[in-house]
Short mmCIF file of C-alpha atoms in Angstrom, two decimals:
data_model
loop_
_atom_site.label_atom_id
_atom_site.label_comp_id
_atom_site.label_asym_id
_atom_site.label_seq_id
_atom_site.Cartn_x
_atom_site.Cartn_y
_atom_site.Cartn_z
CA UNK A 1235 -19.33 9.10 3.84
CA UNK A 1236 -19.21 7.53 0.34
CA UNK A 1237 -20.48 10.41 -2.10
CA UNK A 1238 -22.96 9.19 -5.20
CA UNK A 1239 -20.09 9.74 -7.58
CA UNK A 1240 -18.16 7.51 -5.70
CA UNK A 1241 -20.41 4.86 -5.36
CA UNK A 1242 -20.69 4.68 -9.03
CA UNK A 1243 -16.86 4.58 -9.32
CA UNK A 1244 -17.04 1.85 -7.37
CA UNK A 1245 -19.65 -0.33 -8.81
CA UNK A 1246 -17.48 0.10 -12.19
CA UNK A 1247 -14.05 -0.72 -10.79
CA UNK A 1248 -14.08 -2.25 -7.27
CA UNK A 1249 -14.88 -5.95 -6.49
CA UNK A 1250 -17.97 -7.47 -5.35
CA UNK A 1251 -16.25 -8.03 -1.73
CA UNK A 1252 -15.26 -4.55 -1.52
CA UNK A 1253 -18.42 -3.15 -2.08
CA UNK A 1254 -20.25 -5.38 0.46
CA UNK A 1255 -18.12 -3.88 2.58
CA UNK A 1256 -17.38 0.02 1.75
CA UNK A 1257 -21.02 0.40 0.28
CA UNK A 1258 -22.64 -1.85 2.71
CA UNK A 1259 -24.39 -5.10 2.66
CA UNK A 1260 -27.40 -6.88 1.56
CA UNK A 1261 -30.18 -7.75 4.48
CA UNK A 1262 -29.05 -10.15 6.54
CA UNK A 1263 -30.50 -13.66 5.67
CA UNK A 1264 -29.98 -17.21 7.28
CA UNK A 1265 -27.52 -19.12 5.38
CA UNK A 1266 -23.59 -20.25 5.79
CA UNK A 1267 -21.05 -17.79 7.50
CA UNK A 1268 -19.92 -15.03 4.93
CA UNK A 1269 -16.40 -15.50 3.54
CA UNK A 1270 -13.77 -13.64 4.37
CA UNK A 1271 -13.95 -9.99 2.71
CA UNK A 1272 -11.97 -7.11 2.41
CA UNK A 1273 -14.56 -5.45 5.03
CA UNK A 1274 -12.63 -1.72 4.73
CA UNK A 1275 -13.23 1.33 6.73
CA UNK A 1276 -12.42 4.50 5.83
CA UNK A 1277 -11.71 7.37 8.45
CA UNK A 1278 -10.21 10.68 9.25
CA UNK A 1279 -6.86 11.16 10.78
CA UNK A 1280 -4.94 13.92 13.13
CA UNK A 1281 -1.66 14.82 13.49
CA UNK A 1282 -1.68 13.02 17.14
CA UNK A 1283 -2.47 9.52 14.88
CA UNK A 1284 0.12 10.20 12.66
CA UNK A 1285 2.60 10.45 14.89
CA UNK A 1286 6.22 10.95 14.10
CA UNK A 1287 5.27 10.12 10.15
CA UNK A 1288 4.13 13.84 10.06
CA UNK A 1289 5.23 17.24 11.09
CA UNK A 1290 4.75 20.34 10.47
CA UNK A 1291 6.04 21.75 7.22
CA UNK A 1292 4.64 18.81 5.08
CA UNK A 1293 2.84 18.98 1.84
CA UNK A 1294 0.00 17.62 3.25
CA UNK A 1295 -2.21 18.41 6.49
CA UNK A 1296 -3.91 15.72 7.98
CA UNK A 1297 -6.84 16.73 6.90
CA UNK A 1298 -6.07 15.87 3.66
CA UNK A 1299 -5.38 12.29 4.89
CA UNK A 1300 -7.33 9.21 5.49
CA UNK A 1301 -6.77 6.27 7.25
CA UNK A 1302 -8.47 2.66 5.71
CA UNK A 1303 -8.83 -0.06 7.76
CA UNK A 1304 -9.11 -3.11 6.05
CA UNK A 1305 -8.29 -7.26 5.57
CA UNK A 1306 -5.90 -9.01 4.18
CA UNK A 1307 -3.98 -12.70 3.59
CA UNK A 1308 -1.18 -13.02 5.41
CA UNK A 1309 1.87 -15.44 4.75
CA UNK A 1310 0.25 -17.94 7.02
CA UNK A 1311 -3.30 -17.93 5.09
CA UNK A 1312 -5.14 -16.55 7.62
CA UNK A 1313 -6.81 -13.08 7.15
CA UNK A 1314 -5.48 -9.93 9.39
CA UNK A 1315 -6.12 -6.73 10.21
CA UNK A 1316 -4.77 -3.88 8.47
CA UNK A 1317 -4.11 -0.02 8.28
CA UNK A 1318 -3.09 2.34 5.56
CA UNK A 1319 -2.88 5.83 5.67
CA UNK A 1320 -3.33 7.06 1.75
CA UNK A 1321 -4.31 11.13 0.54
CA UNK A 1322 -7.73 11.19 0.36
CA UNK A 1323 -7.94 10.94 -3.62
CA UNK A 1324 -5.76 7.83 -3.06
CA UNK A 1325 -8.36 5.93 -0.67
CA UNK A 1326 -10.70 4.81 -3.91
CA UNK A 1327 -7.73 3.47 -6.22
CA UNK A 1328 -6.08 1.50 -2.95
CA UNK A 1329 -9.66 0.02 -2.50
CA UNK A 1330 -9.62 -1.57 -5.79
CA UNK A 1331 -5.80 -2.37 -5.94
CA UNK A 1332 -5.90 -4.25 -2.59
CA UNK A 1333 -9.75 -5.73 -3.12
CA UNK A 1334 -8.10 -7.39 -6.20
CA UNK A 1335 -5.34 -8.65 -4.05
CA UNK A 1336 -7.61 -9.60 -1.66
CA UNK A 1337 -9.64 -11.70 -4.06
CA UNK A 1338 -6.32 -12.97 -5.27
CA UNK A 1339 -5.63 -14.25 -2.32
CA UNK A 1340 -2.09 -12.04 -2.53
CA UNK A 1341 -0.13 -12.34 1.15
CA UNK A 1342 1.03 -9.07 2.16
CA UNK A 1343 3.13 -9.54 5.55
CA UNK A 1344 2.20 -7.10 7.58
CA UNK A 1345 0.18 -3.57 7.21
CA UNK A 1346 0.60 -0.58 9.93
CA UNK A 1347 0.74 2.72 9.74
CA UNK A 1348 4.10 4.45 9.86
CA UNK A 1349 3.14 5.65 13.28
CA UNK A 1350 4.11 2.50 14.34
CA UNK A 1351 7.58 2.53 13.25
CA UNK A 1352 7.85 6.42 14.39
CA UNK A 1353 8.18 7.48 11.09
CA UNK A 1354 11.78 5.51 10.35
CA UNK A 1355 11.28 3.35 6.72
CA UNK A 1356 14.25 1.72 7.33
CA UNK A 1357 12.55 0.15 10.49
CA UNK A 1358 9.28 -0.28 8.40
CA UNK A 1359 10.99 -2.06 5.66
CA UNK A 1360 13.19 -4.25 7.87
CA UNK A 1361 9.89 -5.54 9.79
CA UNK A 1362 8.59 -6.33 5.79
CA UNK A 1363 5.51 -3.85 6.55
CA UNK A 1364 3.21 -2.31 4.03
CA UNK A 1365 2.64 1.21 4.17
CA UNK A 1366 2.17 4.40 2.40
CA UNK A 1367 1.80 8.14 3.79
CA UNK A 1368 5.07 9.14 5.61
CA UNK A 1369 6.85 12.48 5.27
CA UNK A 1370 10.24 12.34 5.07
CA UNK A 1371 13.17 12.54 2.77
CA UNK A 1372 13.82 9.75 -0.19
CA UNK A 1373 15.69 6.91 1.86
CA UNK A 1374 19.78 6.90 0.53
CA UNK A 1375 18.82 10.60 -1.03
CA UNK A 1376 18.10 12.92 1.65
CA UNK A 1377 18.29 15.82 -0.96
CA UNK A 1378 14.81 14.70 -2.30
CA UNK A 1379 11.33 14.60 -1.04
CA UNK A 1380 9.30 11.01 -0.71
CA UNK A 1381 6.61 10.80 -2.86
CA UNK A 1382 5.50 8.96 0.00
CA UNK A 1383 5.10 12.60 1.82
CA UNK A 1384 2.34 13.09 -0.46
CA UNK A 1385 0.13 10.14 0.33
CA UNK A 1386 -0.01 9.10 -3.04
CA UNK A 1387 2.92 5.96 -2.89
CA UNK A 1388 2.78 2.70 -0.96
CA UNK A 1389 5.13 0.03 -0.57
CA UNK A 1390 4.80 -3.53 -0.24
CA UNK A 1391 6.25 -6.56 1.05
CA UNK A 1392 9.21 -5.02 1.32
CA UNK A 1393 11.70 -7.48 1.89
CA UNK A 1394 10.88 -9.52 -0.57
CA UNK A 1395 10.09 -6.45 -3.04
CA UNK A 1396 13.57 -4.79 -1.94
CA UNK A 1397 14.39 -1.00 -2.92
CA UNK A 1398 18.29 -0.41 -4.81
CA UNK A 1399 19.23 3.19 -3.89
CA UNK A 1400 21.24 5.37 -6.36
CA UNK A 1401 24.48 4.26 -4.44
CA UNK A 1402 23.58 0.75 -5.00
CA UNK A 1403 22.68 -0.07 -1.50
CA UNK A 1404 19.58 -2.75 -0.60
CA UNK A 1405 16.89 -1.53 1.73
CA UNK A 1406 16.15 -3.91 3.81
CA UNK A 1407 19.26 -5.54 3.75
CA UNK A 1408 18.14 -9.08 4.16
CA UNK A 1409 15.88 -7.88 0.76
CA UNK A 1410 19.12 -8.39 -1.58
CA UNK A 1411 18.34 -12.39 -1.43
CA UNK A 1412 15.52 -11.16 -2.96
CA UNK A 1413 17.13 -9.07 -6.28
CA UNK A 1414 16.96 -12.01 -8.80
CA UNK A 1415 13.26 -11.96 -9.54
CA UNK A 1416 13.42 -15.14 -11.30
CA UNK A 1417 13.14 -16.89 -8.01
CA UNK A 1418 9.33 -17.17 -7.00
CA UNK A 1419 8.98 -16.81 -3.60
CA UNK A 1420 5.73 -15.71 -1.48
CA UNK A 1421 4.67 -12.04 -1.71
CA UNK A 1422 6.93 -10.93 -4.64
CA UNK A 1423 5.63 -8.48 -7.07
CA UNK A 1424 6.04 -9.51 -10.81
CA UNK A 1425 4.76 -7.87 -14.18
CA UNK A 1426 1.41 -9.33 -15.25
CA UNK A 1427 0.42 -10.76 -11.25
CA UNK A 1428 -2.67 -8.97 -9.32
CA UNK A 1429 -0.71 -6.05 -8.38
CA UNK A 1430 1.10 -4.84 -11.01
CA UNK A 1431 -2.11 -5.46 -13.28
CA UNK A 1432 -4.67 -3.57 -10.91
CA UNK A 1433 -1.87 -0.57 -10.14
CA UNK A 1434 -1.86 -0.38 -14.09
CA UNK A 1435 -5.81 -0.48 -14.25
CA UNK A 1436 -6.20 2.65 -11.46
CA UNK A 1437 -3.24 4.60 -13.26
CA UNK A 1438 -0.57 4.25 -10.51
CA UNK A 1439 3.31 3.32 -11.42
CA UNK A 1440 5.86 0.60 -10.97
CA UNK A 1441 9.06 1.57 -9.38
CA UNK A 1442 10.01 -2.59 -10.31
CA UNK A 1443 11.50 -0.90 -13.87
CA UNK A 1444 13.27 2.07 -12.85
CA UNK A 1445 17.28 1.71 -13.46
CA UNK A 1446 17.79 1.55 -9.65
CA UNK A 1447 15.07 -0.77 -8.82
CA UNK A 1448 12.36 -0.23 -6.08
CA UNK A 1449 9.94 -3.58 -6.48
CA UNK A 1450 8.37 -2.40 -3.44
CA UNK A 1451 7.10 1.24 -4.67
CA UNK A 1452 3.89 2.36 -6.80
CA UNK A 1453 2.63 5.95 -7.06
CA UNK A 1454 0.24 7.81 -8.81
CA UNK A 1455 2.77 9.95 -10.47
CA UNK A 1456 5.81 7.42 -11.74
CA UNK A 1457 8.26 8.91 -8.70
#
């Protein structure tokens, strides 16, 4: 349910096709076919729908999770389906952050849950899939938590917005083609472009700066 207070957060900050969608539509009226929107829903989640991504023993419960269902471009300029499980105080920043990229026309490759890829990001990033609540370790640093156990990071395009561990080592492989962001290619992230503009507008970081790179990675707190 989409409280009063968030309603007005989102008539401030969210795009016109995101709140046709989230806070529902005018009256129906004859006229050409609507264009493509955003069109996100916004759900509960269990432990059984998380699937391997959560266990026991992390930060936080399902409860505190949500899952959004929403559109987006895809490399072949056709809209998809997509899912993203976020923290619940995440949900209304990744609704304005991916409506912009929606607008943008911004191609994200794929977007499933981590369910899908039982939990493993070295599957999820190797399959170039956007995602963001999974509890696990920091992958190539097993000694820290993921920020991404928190619900409060996502990734994206992530072989062409590779991650550099602190040993130096490309995740996904095929991603180091990728490490000279001079190149322009489809689905990079670069300072100043849709992304990296509305992550700065809602508060959430860049991982693109950090000494050992992560062009895939924004979070709410900078980790």
């Amino acid at each position: 349910m989409i409280t009063l207070r968030a309603r007005a957060f989102l008539a401030l900050t969210t795009p016109a096709a995101v709140l046709l969608t989230v806070l529902g539509p005018a009256p129906a009226t004859a006229g050409p076919q609507r264009a493509p929107a955003l069109d996100a829903r916004v759900s509960a989640v269990s432990a059984r729908d998380l699937g391997r991504s959560w266990h026991p023993g992390c930060p936080v419960p399902p409860a505190d999770l949500r899952l959004i269902r929403m559109n987006h471009w895809g490399f072949d300029g056709r809209v998809h389906a997509g899912e993203l499980v976020v923290r619940k105080q995440a949900v209304r920043p990744m609704l304005y952050v991916f409506g912009r990229a929606f607008d943008a026309r911004f191609p994200v490759r794929r977007m499933r849950t981590m369910a899908a890829y039982g939990g493993s990001d070295v599957a999820a990033m190797k399959a170039d899939n956007t995602s963001a609540f999974n509890c696990r370790a920091v992958t190539g640093d097993p000694s820290r938590l993921s920020q991404h156990s928190y619900g409060d990071a996502v990734d994206i395009n992530t072989l062409e917005n590779p991650y550099v561990d602190r040993n130096g080592r490309v995740y996904p492989a095929a991603g180091a083609a990728f490490l000279d962001r001079r190149r322009t290619a489809k689905g990079m992230i670069k300072d100043g472009d849709v992304i990296t503009t509305a992550m700065r507008k809602v508060g959430w970081q860049w991982g693109g700066h950090w000494r050992a790179p992560d062009y895939q990675h924004f979070s709410a707190n900078g980790r």
